[in-house]
mmCIF file of C-alpha atoms in Angstrom:
data_model
loop_
_atom_site.group_PDB
_atom_site.id
_atom_site.type_symbol
_atom_site.label_atom_id
_atom_site.label_comp_id
_atom_site.label_asym_id
_atom_site.label_seq_id
_atom_site.Cartn_x
_atom_site.Cartn_y
_atom_site.Cartn_z
ATOM 1 C CA UNK A 592 111.781 -292.355 -91.328
ATOM 2 C CA UNK A 593 110.489 -295.802 -90.396
ATOM 3 C CA UNK A 594 106.958 -296.482 -91.685
ATOM 4 C CA UNK A 595 104.329 -298.387 -89.681
ATOM 5 C CA UNK A 596 101.458 -300.360 -91.160
ATOM 6 C CA UNK A 597 99.226 -300.108 -88.088
ATOM 7 C CA UNK A 598 99.041 -299.019 -84.446
ATOM 8 C CA UNK A 599 100.454 -302.333 -83.216
ATOM 9 C CA UNK A 600 103.617 -301.763 -85.213
ATOM 10 C CA UNK A 601 103.969 -298.382 -83.516
ATOM 11 C CA UNK A 602 103.558 -299.919 -80.065
ATOM 12 C CA UNK A 603 106.105 -302.633 -80.861
ATOM 13 C CA UNK A 604 108.531 -300.011 -82.096
ATOM 14 C CA UNK A 605 108.152 -298.027 -78.893
ATOM 15 C CA UNK A 606 108.745 -301.191 -76.835
ATOM 16 C CA UNK A 607 111.875 -301.999 -78.836
ATOM 17 C CA UNK A 608 113.121 -298.451 -78.393
ATOM 18 C CA UNK A 609 112.806 -298.603 -74.625
ATOM 19 C CA UNK A 610 114.215 -302.129 -74.496
ATOM 20 C CA UNK A 611 117.276 -301.015 -76.431
ATOM 21 C CA UNK A 612 117.660 -297.543 -74.920
ATOM 22 C CA UNK A 613 115.915 -297.754 -71.563
ATOM 23 C CA UNK A 614 119.096 -297.840 -69.521
ATOM 24 C CA UNK A 615 120.601 -294.918 -71.368
ATOM 25 C CA UNK A 616 117.421 -292.895 -70.932
ATOM 26 C CA UNK A 617 117.282 -293.692 -67.238
ATOM 27 C CA UNK A 618 120.892 -292.634 -66.784
ATOM 28 C CA UNK A 619 120.192 -289.478 -68.768
ATOM 29 C CA UNK A 620 117.207 -288.606 -66.619
ATOM 30 C CA UNK A 621 119.207 -289.247 -63.451
ATOM 31 C CA UNK A 622 122.095 -287.136 -64.709
ATOM 32 C CA UNK A 623 119.721 -284.389 -65.782
ATOM 33 C CA UNK A 624 117.993 -284.304 -62.417
ATOM 34 C CA UNK A 625 121.350 -284.507 -60.668
ATOM 35 C CA UNK A 626 122.706 -281.634 -62.714
ATOM 36 C CA UNK A 627 119.643 -279.521 -61.959
ATOM 37 C CA UNK A 628 119.919 -280.250 -58.250
ATOM 38 C CA UNK A 629 123.646 -279.583 -58.366
ATOM 39 C CA UNK A 630 123.087 -276.294 -60.150
ATOM 40 C CA UNK A 631 120.488 -275.217 -57.592
ATOM 41 C CA UNK A 632 122.800 -276.245 -54.752
ATOM 42 C CA UNK A 633 125.672 -274.326 -56.319
ATOM 43 C CA UNK A 634 123.555 -271.202 -56.751
ATOM 44 C CA UNK A 635 122.315 -271.519 -53.176
ATOM 45 C CA UNK A 636 125.869 -272.063 -51.935
ATOM 46 C CA UNK A 637 127.105 -269.044 -53.892
ATOM 47 C CA UNK A 638 124.303 -266.883 -52.518
ATOM 48 C CA UNK A 639 125.054 -268.027 -48.965
ATOM 49 C CA UNK A 640 128.758 -267.386 -49.484
ATOM 50 C CA UNK A 641 128.060 -263.915 -50.862
ATOM 51 C CA UNK A 642 125.798 -263.088 -47.916
ATOM 52 C CA UNK A 643 128.450 -264.339 -45.512
ATOM 53 C CA UNK A 644 131.198 -262.355 -47.206
ATOM 54 C CA UNK A 645 129.024 -259.245 -47.258
ATOM 55 C CA UNK A 646 128.261 -259.518 -43.544
ATOM 56 C CA UNK A 647 131.919 -260.177 -42.687
ATOM 57 C CA UNK A 648 132.948 -257.189 -44.789
ATOM 58 C CA UNK A 649 130.460 -254.884 -43.042
ATOM 59 C CA UNK A 650 131.524 -256.088 -39.589
ATOM 60 C CA UNK A 651 135.229 -255.847 -40.355
ATOM 61 C CA UNK A 652 135.146 -252.422 -41.978
ATOM 62 C CA UNK A 653 132.797 -250.851 -39.461
ATOM 63 C CA UNK A 654 135.130 -251.972 -36.655
ATOM 64 C CA UNK A 655 138.172 -250.103 -38.008
ATOM 65 C CA UNK A 656 139.388 -247.509 -35.521
ATOM 66 C CA UNK A 657 142.498 -245.373 -35.791
ATOM 67 C CA UNK A 658 143.315 -245.875 -32.120
ATOM 68 C CA UNK A 659 143.064 -249.660 -32.368
ATOM 69 C CA UNK A 660 145.696 -251.045 -34.789
ATOM 70 C CA UNK A 661 144.343 -254.578 -34.448
ATOM 71 C CA UNK A 662 141.132 -253.543 -36.223
ATOM 72 C CA UNK A 663 143.138 -252.366 -39.227
ATOM 73 C CA UNK A 664 145.138 -255.595 -39.175
ATOM 74 C CA UNK A 665 141.877 -257.562 -39.196
ATOM 75 C CA UNK A 666 140.677 -255.590 -42.229
ATOM 76 C CA UNK A 667 143.997 -256.225 -43.987
ATOM 77 C CA UNK A 668 143.618 -259.951 -43.358
ATOM 78 C CA UNK A 669 140.037 -259.924 -44.649
ATOM 79 C CA UNK A 670 141.147 -258.132 -47.829
ATOM 80 C CA UNK A 671 143.969 -260.616 -48.372
ATOM 81 C CA UNK A 672 141.801 -263.682 -47.725
ATOM 82 C CA UNK A 673 138.847 -262.673 -49.913
ATOM 83 C CA UNK A 674 139.625 -262.645 -53.625
ATOM 84 C CA UNK A 675 136.285 -261.154 -54.571
ATOM 85 C CA UNK A 676 134.457 -257.844 -54.690
ATOM 86 C CA UNK A 677 134.291 -257.648 -50.890
ATOM 87 C CA UNK A 678 138.029 -258.152 -50.606
ATOM 88 C CA UNK A 679 138.538 -255.370 -53.144
ATOM 89 C CA UNK A 680 136.200 -253.050 -51.230
ATOM 90 C CA UNK A 681 138.057 -253.849 -48.019
ATOM 91 C CA UNK A 682 141.333 -252.979 -49.755
ATOM 92 C CA UNK A 683 139.858 -249.579 -50.614
ATOM 93 C CA UNK A 684 138.950 -248.993 -46.970
ATOM 94 C CA UNK A 685 142.336 -250.131 -45.679
ATOM 95 C CA UNK A 686 144.139 -248.009 -48.268
ATOM 96 C CA UNK A 687 142.251 -244.925 -47.073
ATOM 97 C CA UNK A 688 143.374 -245.652 -43.533
ATOM 98 C CA UNK A 689 146.984 -245.747 -44.702
ATOM 99 C CA UNK A 690 146.523 -242.489 -46.647
ATOM 100 C CA UNK A 691 145.208 -240.851 -43.474
ATOM 101 C CA UNK A 692 148.368 -242.050 -41.708
ATOM 102 C CA UNK A 693 150.466 -240.775 -44.658
ATOM 103 C CA UNK A 694 151.733 -244.296 -45.337
ATOM 104 C CA UNK A 695 151.362 -243.986 -49.090
ATOM 105 C CA UNK A 696 153.423 -247.027 -50.078
ATOM 106 C CA UNK A 697 151.186 -249.278 -47.984
ATOM 107 C CA UNK A 698 148.089 -247.596 -49.408
ATOM 108 C CA UNK A 699 149.266 -248.182 -52.979
ATOM 109 C CA UNK A 700 150.052 -251.829 -52.203
ATOM 110 C CA UNK A 701 146.542 -252.317 -50.810
ATOM 111 C CA UNK A 702 144.985 -250.857 -53.937
ATOM 112 C CA UNK A 703 147.092 -253.103 -56.169
ATOM 113 C CA UNK A 704 145.838 -256.046 -54.142
ATOM 114 C CA UNK A 705 142.267 -254.829 -54.589
ATOM 115 C CA UNK A 706 142.716 -254.655 -58.349
ATOM 116 C CA UNK A 707 143.731 -258.305 -58.457
ATOM 117 C CA UNK A 708 140.725 -259.339 -56.356
ATOM 118 C CA UNK A 709 137.921 -258.139 -58.624
ATOM 119 C CA UNK A 710 136.909 -258.349 -62.266
ATOM 120 C CA UNK A 711 134.289 -255.600 -61.996
ATOM 121 C CA UNK A 712 135.292 -252.841 -64.430
ATOM 122 C CA UNK A 713 133.621 -250.021 -62.519
ATOM 123 C CA UNK A 714 135.220 -251.017 -59.229
ATOM 124 C CA UNK A 715 138.585 -251.351 -60.958
ATOM 125 C CA UNK A 716 138.158 -247.840 -62.335
ATOM 126 C CA UNK A 717 137.481 -246.462 -58.855
ATOM 127 C CA UNK A 718 140.502 -248.274 -57.421
ATOM 128 C CA UNK A 719 142.719 -247.023 -60.248
ATOM 129 C CA UNK A 720 141.543 -243.458 -59.673
ATOM 130 C CA UNK A 721 142.538 -243.754 -56.011
ATOM 131 C CA UNK A 722 145.838 -245.337 -57.003
ATOM 132 C CA UNK A 723 146.632 -242.580 -59.519
ATOM 133 C CA UNK A 724 145.893 -239.927 -56.901
ATOM 134 C CA UNK A 725 148.317 -241.596 -54.499
ATOM 135 C CA UNK A 726 150.964 -241.930 -57.218
ATOM 136 C CA UNK A 727 150.718 -238.185 -57.873
ATOM 137 C CA UNK A 728 151.246 -237.595 -54.142
ATOM 138 C CA UNK A 729 154.249 -239.926 -54.283
ATOM 139 C CA UNK A 730 155.729 -237.824 -57.098
ATOM 140 C CA UNK A 731 155.342 -240.788 -59.448
ATOM 141 C CA UNK A 732 153.689 -238.855 -62.262
ATOM 142 C CA UNK A 733 154.567 -241.324 -65.027
ATOM 143 C CA UNK A 734 153.092 -244.208 -63.033
ATOM 144 C CA UNK A 735 149.964 -242.136 -62.400
ATOM 145 C CA UNK A 736 149.565 -241.407 -66.114
ATOM 146 C CA UNK A 737 149.885 -245.100 -66.952
ATOM 147 C CA UNK A 738 147.288 -245.942 -64.317
ATOM 148 C CA UNK A 739 144.906 -243.319 -65.707
ATOM 149 C CA UNK A 740 145.314 -244.780 -69.195
ATOM 150 C CA UNK A 741 143.682 -247.999 -67.979
ATOM 151 C CA UNK A 742 140.450 -246.242 -66.976
ATOM 152 C CA UNK A 743 137.769 -246.317 -69.652
ATOM 153 C CA UNK A 744 134.217 -245.007 -69.775
ATOM 154 C CA UNK A 745 132.631 -241.601 -70.217
ATOM 155 C CA UNK A 746 131.491 -241.554 -66.620
ATOM 156 C CA UNK A 747 135.095 -241.271 -65.431
ATOM 157 C CA UNK A 748 136.376 -238.914 -68.147
ATOM 158 C CA UNK A 749 136.201 -235.695 -66.137
ATOM 159 C CA UNK A 750 137.890 -237.097 -63.018
ATOM 160 C CA UNK A 751 140.567 -238.735 -65.159
ATOM 161 C CA UNK A 752 141.173 -235.411 -66.931
ATOM 162 C CA UNK A 753 141.534 -233.625 -63.598
ATOM 163 C CA UNK A 754 144.056 -236.139 -62.275
ATOM 164 C CA UNK A 755 145.890 -236.213 -65.600
ATOM 165 C CA UNK A 756 146.307 -232.453 -65.337
ATOM 166 C CA UNK A 757 147.701 -232.794 -61.812
ATOM 167 C CA UNK A 758 150.162 -235.478 -62.900
ATOM 168 C CA UNK A 759 151.360 -233.463 -65.905
ATOM 169 C CA UNK A 760 151.711 -230.278 -63.857
ATOM 170 C CA UNK A 761 153.849 -232.156 -61.316
ATOM 171 C CA UNK A 762 156.160 -233.021 -64.236
ATOM 172 C CA UNK A 763 156.377 -229.333 -65.148
ATOM 173 C CA UNK A 764 154.222 -229.791 -68.258
ATOM 174 C CA UNK A 765 151.929 -226.774 -67.905
ATOM 175 C CA UNK A 766 150.641 -226.988 -71.480
ATOM 176 C CA UNK A 767 149.792 -230.645 -71.057
ATOM 177 C CA UNK A 768 148.012 -229.876 -67.794
ATOM 178 C CA UNK A 769 146.059 -227.067 -69.469
ATOM 179 C CA UNK A 770 144.972 -229.358 -72.304
ATOM 180 C CA UNK A 771 143.883 -232.048 -69.850
ATOM 181 C CA UNK A 772 141.811 -229.646 -67.766
ATOM 182 C CA UNK A 773 140.283 -227.984 -70.835
ATOM 183 C CA UNK A 774 139.251 -231.433 -72.028
ATOM 184 C CA UNK A 775 137.763 -232.104 -68.615
ATOM 185 C CA UNK A 776 135.770 -228.877 -68.626
ATOM 186 C CA UNK A 777 134.280 -229.840 -71.999
ATOM 187 C CA UNK A 778 133.349 -233.326 -70.797
ATOM 188 C CA UNK A 779 130.403 -234.387 -68.652
ATOM 189 C CA UNK A 780 131.976 -232.921 -65.509
ATOM 190 C CA UNK A 781 129.789 -231.897 -62.614
ATOM 191 C CA UNK A 782 129.473 -228.116 -62.169
ATOM 192 C CA UNK A 783 131.721 -228.200 -59.095
ATOM 193 C CA UNK A 784 134.458 -230.241 -60.793
ATOM 194 C CA UNK A 785 134.226 -228.160 -63.973
ATOM 195 C CA UNK A 786 134.592 -224.948 -61.959
ATOM 196 C CA UNK A 787 137.570 -226.350 -60.075
ATOM 197 C CA UNK A 788 139.360 -227.334 -63.298
ATOM 198 C CA UNK A 789 138.647 -223.903 -64.763
ATOM 199 C CA UNK A 790 140.239 -222.329 -61.678
ATOM 200 C CA UNK A 791 143.306 -224.504 -62.193
ATOM 201 C CA UNK A 792 143.491 -223.347 -65.819
ATOM 202 C CA UNK A 793 143.211 -219.708 -64.713
ATOM 203 C CA UNK A 794 145.961 -220.216 -62.131
ATOM 204 C CA UNK A 795 148.321 -221.398 -64.867
ATOM 205 C CA UNK A 796 148.124 -217.942 -66.380
ATOM 206 C CA UNK A 797 149.112 -216.167 -63.187
#
């Protein structure tokens, strides 16, 4: 560390420092302020974009009517154009419309699109549950089991067990279905879901 004999030496040293580094400091301050302003602008822009996407999602989804195909087409377009959580939620809504029309291939395609639009693990789990249910309806039990394998978290364990039992039973694997449902009954299932799985187990014995 540089030593100073008196206060004047300190002042001279400070002057030299600013003379030698003044420009760099000024640039640094400007960049720092610019970065802060840029960050605030970005956050503001992101918030505005999120609000806009949320409003568009609400308007698009609430307008869907079974007797007006153009409203479903508009929701499909919104889902395809928005690679974010709102696009994924729209895909869920559109997929349900296709399920109601018994167009299961289109419903599954919408859910696959929704999966690619979000990184939220909980939303992905919900989409995969819907997808697995459709795959069971499509008689694609192996695909459904693979889809269920991707769902993690104790909160989904009971529903996954129920669907796993359905998929295995559709393959003729009664023992596998029984094991899945018994596991579900022992998990944190709601009373209603637990009772339903127990009924399915009882029906296997009939």
